XYZ file of C-alpha atoms in Angstrom:
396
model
C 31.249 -2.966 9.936
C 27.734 -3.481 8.768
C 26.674 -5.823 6.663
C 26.230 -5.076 2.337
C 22.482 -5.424 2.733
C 22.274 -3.172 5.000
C 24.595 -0.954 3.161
C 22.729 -1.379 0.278
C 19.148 -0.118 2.440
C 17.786 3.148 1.399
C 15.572 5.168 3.705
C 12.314 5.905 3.252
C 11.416 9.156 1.812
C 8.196 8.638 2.957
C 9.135 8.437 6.376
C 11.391 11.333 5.741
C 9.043 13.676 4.754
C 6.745 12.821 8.174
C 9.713 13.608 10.410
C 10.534 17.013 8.893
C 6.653 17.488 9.204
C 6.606 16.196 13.010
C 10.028 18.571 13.358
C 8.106 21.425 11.747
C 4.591 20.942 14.123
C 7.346 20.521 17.355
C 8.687 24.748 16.559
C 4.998 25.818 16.554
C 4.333 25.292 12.430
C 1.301 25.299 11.023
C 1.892 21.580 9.152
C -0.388 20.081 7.068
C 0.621 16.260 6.676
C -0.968 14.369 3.593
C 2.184 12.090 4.080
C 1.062 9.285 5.896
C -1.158 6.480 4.985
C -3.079 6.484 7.893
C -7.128 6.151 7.967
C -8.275 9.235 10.231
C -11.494 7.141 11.765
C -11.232 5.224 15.467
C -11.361 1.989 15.089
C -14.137 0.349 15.309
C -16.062 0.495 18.683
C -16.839 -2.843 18.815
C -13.432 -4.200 17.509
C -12.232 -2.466 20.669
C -14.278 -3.945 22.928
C -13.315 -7.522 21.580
C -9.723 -6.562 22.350
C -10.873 -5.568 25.967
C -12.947 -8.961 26.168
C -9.509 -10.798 24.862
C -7.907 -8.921 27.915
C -10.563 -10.068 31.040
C -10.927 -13.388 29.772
C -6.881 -13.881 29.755
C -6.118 -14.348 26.105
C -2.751 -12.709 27.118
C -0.214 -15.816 26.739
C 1.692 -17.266 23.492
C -0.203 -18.477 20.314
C 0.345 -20.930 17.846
C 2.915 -19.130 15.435
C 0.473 -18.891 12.631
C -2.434 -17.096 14.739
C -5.030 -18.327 16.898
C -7.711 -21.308 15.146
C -10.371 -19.011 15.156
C -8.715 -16.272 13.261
C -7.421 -18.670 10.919
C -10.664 -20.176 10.062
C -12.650 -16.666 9.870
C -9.890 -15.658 6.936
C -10.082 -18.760 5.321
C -14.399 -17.781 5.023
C -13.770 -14.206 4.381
C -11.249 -15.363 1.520
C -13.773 -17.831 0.392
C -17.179 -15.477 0.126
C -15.261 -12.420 -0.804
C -12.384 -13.478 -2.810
C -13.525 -17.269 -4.423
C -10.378 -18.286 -2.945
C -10.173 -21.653 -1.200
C -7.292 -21.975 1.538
C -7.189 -23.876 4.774
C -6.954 -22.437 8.037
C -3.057 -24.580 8.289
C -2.538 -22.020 4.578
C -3.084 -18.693 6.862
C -0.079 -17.408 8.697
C -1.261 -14.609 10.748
C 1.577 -11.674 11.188
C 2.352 -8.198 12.909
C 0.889 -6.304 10.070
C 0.846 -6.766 6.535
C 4.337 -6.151 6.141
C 5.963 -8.930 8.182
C 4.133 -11.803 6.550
C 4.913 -9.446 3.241
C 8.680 -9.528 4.444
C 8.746 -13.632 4.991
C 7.191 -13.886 1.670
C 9.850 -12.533 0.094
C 12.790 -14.111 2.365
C 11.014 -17.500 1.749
C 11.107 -17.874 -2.075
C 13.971 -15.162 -3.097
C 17.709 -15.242 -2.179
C 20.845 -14.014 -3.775
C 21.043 -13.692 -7.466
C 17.016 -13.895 -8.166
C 15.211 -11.287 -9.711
C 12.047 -9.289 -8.462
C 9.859 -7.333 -10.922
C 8.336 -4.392 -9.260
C 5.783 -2.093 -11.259
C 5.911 1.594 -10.561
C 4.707 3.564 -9.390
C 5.339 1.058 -5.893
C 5.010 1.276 -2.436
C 8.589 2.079 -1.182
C 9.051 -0.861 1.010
C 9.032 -3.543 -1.717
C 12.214 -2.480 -3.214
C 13.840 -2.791 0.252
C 12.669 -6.066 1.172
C 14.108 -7.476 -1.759
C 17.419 -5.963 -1.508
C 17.283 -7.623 2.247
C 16.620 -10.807 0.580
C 19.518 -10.412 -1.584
C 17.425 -10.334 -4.990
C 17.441 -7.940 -7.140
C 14.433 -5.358 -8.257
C 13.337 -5.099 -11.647
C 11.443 -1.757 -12.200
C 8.519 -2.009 -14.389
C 6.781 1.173 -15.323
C 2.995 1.477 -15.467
C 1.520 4.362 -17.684
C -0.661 7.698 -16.742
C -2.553 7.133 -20.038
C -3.273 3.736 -19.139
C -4.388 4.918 -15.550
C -1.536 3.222 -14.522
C -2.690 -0.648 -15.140
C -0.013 -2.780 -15.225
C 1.960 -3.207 -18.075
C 1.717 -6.886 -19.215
C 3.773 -6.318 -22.718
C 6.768 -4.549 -20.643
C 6.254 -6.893 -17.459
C 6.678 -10.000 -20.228
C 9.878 -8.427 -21.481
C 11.617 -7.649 -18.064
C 10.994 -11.463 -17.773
C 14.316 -13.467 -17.231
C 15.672 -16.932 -16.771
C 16.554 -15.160 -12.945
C 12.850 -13.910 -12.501
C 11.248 -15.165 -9.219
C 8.696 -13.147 -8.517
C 6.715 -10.327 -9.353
C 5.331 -7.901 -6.352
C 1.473 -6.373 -7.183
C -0.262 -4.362 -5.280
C -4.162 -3.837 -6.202
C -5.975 -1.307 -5.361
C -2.763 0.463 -5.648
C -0.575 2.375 -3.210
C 0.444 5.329 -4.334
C -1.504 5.564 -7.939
C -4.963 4.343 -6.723
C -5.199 1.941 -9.795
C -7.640 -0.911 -9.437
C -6.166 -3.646 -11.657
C -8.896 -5.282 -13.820
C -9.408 -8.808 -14.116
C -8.531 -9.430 -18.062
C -4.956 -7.863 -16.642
C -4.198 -9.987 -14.171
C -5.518 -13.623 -16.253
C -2.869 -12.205 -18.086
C -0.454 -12.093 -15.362
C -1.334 -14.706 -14.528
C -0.841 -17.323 -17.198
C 2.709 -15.070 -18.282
C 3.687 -16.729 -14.153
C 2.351 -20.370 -15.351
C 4.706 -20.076 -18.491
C 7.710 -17.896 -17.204
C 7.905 -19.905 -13.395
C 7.836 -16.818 -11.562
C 5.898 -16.464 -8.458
C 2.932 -13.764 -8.020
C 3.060 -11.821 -4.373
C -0.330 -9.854 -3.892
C -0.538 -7.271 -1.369
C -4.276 -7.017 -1.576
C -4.688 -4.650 1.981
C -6.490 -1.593 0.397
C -8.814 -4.205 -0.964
C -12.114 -3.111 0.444
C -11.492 0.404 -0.073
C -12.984 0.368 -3.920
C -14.874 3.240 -5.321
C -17.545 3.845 -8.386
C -18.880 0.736 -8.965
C -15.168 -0.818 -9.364
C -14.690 -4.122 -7.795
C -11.699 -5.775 -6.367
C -10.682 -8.836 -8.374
C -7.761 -11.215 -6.574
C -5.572 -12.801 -8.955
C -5.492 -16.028 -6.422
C -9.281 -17.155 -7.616
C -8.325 -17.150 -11.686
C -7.213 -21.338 -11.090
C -6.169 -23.622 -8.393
C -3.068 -23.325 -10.347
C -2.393 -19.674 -10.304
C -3.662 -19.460 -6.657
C -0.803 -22.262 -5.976
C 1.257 -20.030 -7.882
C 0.974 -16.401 -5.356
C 1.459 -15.433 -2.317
C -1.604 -13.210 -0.616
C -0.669 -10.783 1.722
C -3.758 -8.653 3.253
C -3.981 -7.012 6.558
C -6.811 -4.945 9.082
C -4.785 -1.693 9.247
C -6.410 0.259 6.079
C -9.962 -1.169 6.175
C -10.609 -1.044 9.609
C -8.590 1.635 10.775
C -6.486 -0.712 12.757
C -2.567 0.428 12.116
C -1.351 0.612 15.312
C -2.715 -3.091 16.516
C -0.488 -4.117 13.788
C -2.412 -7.216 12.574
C -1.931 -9.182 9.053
C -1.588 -12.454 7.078
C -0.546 -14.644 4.193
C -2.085 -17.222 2.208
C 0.086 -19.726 0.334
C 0.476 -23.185 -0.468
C 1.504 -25.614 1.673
C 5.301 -25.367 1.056
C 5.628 -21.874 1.036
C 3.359 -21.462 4.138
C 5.767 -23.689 5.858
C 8.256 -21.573 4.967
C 6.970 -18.496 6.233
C 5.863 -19.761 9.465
C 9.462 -21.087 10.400
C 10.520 -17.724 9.596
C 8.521 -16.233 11.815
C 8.539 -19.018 14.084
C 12.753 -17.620 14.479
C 11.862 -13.982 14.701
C 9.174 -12.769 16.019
C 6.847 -16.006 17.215
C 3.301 -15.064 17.364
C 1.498 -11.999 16.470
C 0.084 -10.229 19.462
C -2.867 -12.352 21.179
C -5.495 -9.605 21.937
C -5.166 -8.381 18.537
C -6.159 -11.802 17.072
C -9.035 -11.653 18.806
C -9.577 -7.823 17.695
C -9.165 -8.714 14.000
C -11.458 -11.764 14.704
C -14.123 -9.396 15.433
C -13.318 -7.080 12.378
C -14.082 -10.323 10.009
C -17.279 -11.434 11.847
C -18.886 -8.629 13.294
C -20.680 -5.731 11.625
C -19.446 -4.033 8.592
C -21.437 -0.836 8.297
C -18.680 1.225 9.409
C -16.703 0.285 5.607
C -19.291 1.833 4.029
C -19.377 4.864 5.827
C -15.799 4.838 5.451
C -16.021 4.496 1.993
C -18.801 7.075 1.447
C -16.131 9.532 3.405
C -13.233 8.845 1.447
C -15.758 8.619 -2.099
C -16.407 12.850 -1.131
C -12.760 13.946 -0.268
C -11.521 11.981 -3.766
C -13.717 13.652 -5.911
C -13.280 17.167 -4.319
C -9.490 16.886 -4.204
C -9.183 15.432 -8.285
C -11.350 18.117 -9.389
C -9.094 20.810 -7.179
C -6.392 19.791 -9.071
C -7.033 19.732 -12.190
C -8.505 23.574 -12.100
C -4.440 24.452 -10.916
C -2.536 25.461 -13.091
C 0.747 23.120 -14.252
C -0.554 19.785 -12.285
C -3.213 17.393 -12.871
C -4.145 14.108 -12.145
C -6.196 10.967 -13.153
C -9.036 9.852 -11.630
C -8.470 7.060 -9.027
C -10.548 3.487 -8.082
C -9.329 2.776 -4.320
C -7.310 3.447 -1.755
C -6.971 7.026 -0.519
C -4.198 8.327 -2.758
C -3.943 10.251 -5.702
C -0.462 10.853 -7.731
C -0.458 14.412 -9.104
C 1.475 15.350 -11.857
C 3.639 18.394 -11.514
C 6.324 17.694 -14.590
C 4.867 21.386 -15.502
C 6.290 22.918 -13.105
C 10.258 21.813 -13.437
C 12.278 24.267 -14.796
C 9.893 26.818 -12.915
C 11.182 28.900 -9.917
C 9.792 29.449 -6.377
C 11.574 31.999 -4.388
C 14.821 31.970 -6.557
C 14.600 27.890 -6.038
C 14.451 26.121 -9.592
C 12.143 23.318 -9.553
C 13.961 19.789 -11.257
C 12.287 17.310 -8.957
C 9.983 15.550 -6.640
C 12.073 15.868 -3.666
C 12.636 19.879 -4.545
C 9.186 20.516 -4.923
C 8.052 18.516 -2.030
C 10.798 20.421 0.380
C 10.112 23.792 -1.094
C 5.755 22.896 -0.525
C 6.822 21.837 2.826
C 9.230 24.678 3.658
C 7.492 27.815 2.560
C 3.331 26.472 3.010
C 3.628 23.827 5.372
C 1.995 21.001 3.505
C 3.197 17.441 3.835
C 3.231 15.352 0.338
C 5.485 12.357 -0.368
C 7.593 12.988 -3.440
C 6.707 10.565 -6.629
C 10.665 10.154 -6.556
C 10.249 7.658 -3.402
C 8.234 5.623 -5.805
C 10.365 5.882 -9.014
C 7.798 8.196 -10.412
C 9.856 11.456 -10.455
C 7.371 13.624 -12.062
C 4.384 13.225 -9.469
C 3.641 14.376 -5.631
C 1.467 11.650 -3.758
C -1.857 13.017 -2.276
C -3.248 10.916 0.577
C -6.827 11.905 1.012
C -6.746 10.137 5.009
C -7.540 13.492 6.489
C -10.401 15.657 6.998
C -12.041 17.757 4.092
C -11.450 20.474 6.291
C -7.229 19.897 6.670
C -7.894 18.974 2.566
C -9.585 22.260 1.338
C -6.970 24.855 3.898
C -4.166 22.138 1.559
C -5.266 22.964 -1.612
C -5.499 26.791 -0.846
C -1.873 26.367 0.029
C -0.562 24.453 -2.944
C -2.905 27.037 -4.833
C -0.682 29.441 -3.495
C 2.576 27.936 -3.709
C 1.712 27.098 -7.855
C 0.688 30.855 -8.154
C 4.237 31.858 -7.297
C 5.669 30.233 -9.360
C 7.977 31.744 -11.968
């Protein structure tokens, strides 16, 4: 018999969605996937060749559990210049991905009993990894009309003597939001008073758009940075998701904690990776910007698509590459004798009858939304709108 938390594990609709896509391409289907939160660039040419340097020189053994010195010491600067965040390289525990250091973050400060307060719209996994932990999510609902900034008056009420953490995410996966500083002092301070600890996934950081600047909670006060838990990662920014590279910063006692977790599962991230990321941080950064520039043009074709369709819309966004459009218009509506009263029936029928890919806002606890990921080519994004033109046409 398995175990309750297991039991208690719900799939991921996102991942879902991308297998009934991959089924679909397999019979010969014309799928268009704007599913997966994948950057379509190579990675970088020269992060590449550091991993094939890594490989002739023999940097193919064991590491130290927390990730090579050097890689250690070049997050420490990066989090230093970039983020006015002070750690030492023996604060850095260097991970497979963002989401394992993400994952012993959570195991180290939350057990049975505790709370977790989770804004929504959230990244799926979150929910998940505290039910593993044995805590239990708080949902914590962030508003349209606010552009979906978090919520400080509702976070402050969902506050309880069982609180231990809250979970952020800036820029934001799956609304785009780019939470502005004045928010999060105000986070913040409510984690100083309340005792509840701040985890910051921070790994669509450098992917910020009109002028909009990523602010990290961690440099408000040596307190409040002793008071979270950064997680941040290579996969988004440098198009680096299958090396699987990440990291958290903490204080000491957490740290310690999250390296013996490791320490028991997995050891040490993967050794010509380290030395890959190592080159992301100090080599040449032109290729962001051209990144950016990319994903700045498909954004502002796809918001203004939408909102000429008829019965969805959107907001705009800040960063990341997603955009959650709202399509509470079109339940009650029928396609093909189908009645529309969800996400997840929208997103099959989309999928079904046009062949386009989007995650429904139900695997976020946003019902009334579809998420958009803009990681494709403007060519795969303008032959997707003509489809979901279609499909809202039909509609009866």
């Amino acid at each position: 018999m398995l175990t309750k938390r297991i039991e208690n594990m719900s799939p991921s609709k996102t991942m879902q969605v991308t297998a009934k896509s991959k089924q679909l391409k397999s019979q010969g289907f014309p799928v268009l996937d704007f599913s997966v939160g994948e950057p379509d660039f190579n990675t970088p040419d020269q992060i590449c060749e550091a991993a094939k340097k890594a490989i002739d020189a023999g940097y193919t053994k064991y590491t130290l559990v927390n990730g090579i010195t050097e890689l250690r010491e070049a997050i420490c600067r990066k989090l230093l210049l970039e983020n006015h965040v002070s750690y030492t390289p023996d604060q850095i525990c260097v991970g497979t991905g963002a989401k394992q250091p993400l994952f012993n973050a959570i195991f180290a400060v939350c057990e049975e009993g505790d709370e977790v307060i989770i804004p929504t719209p959230g990244w799926v996994s979150y929910e998940e990894m505290v039910k593993l932990a044995g805590a239990e999510p708080v949902y914590v609902p962030c508003r349209k009309e606010e552009n979906f900034e978090l919520n400080i008056p509702a976070i402050a009420e969902a506050v309880s003597d069982r609180t231990k953490a809250i979970i952020i995410n800036t820029p934001n996966n799956p609304t785009g939001a780019v939470y502005r500083r004045e928010t999060l002092e105000e986070l913040g301070n409510l984690a100083l008073k309340r005792h509840f600890y701040i985890i910051v996934d921070e790994v669509y950081e450098k992917l910020v758009y009109e002028g909009r600047e990523h602010f990290s909670i961690a440099s408000i006060s040596e307190e409040i940075r002793d008071n979270c838990i950064l997680v941040n990662g290579f996969s988004k920014s440098y198009a680096m998701t299958g090396w699987r590279i990440g990291y958290a910063a903490a204080n000491d006692e957490i740290i310690k904690a999250i390296k013996g977790i490791q320490s028991h599962t997995t050891s040490a991230g993967n050794s010509i990776t380290q030395y890959a990321a190592l080159e992301a941080y100090t080599g040449d950064q032109e290729f962001l910007k051209e990144m950016r520039e990319e994903f700045v043009k498909r954004r502002n074709y796809l918001v203004k698509r939408i909102n000429e369709l008829p019965y969805v819309s959107c907001n705009p966004v800040y960063g990341a590459f997603y955009i959650m459009m709202d399509i509470s218009e079109t339940f009650g509506k029928y396609y093909d004798g189908h009645r529309i009263d969800s996400s997840l029936e929208f997103a099959d029928l989309l999928l079904t009858h046009e062949y386009v890919a989007l995650v429904p806002g139900e695997a976020f606890h946003a019902d009334h939304y579809m998420r958009i990921c803009y990681a494709v080519s403007m060519d795969c994004i303008r032959e997707g709108m003509g489809r979901i033109e279609r499909f809202l046409m039909a509609l009866q």
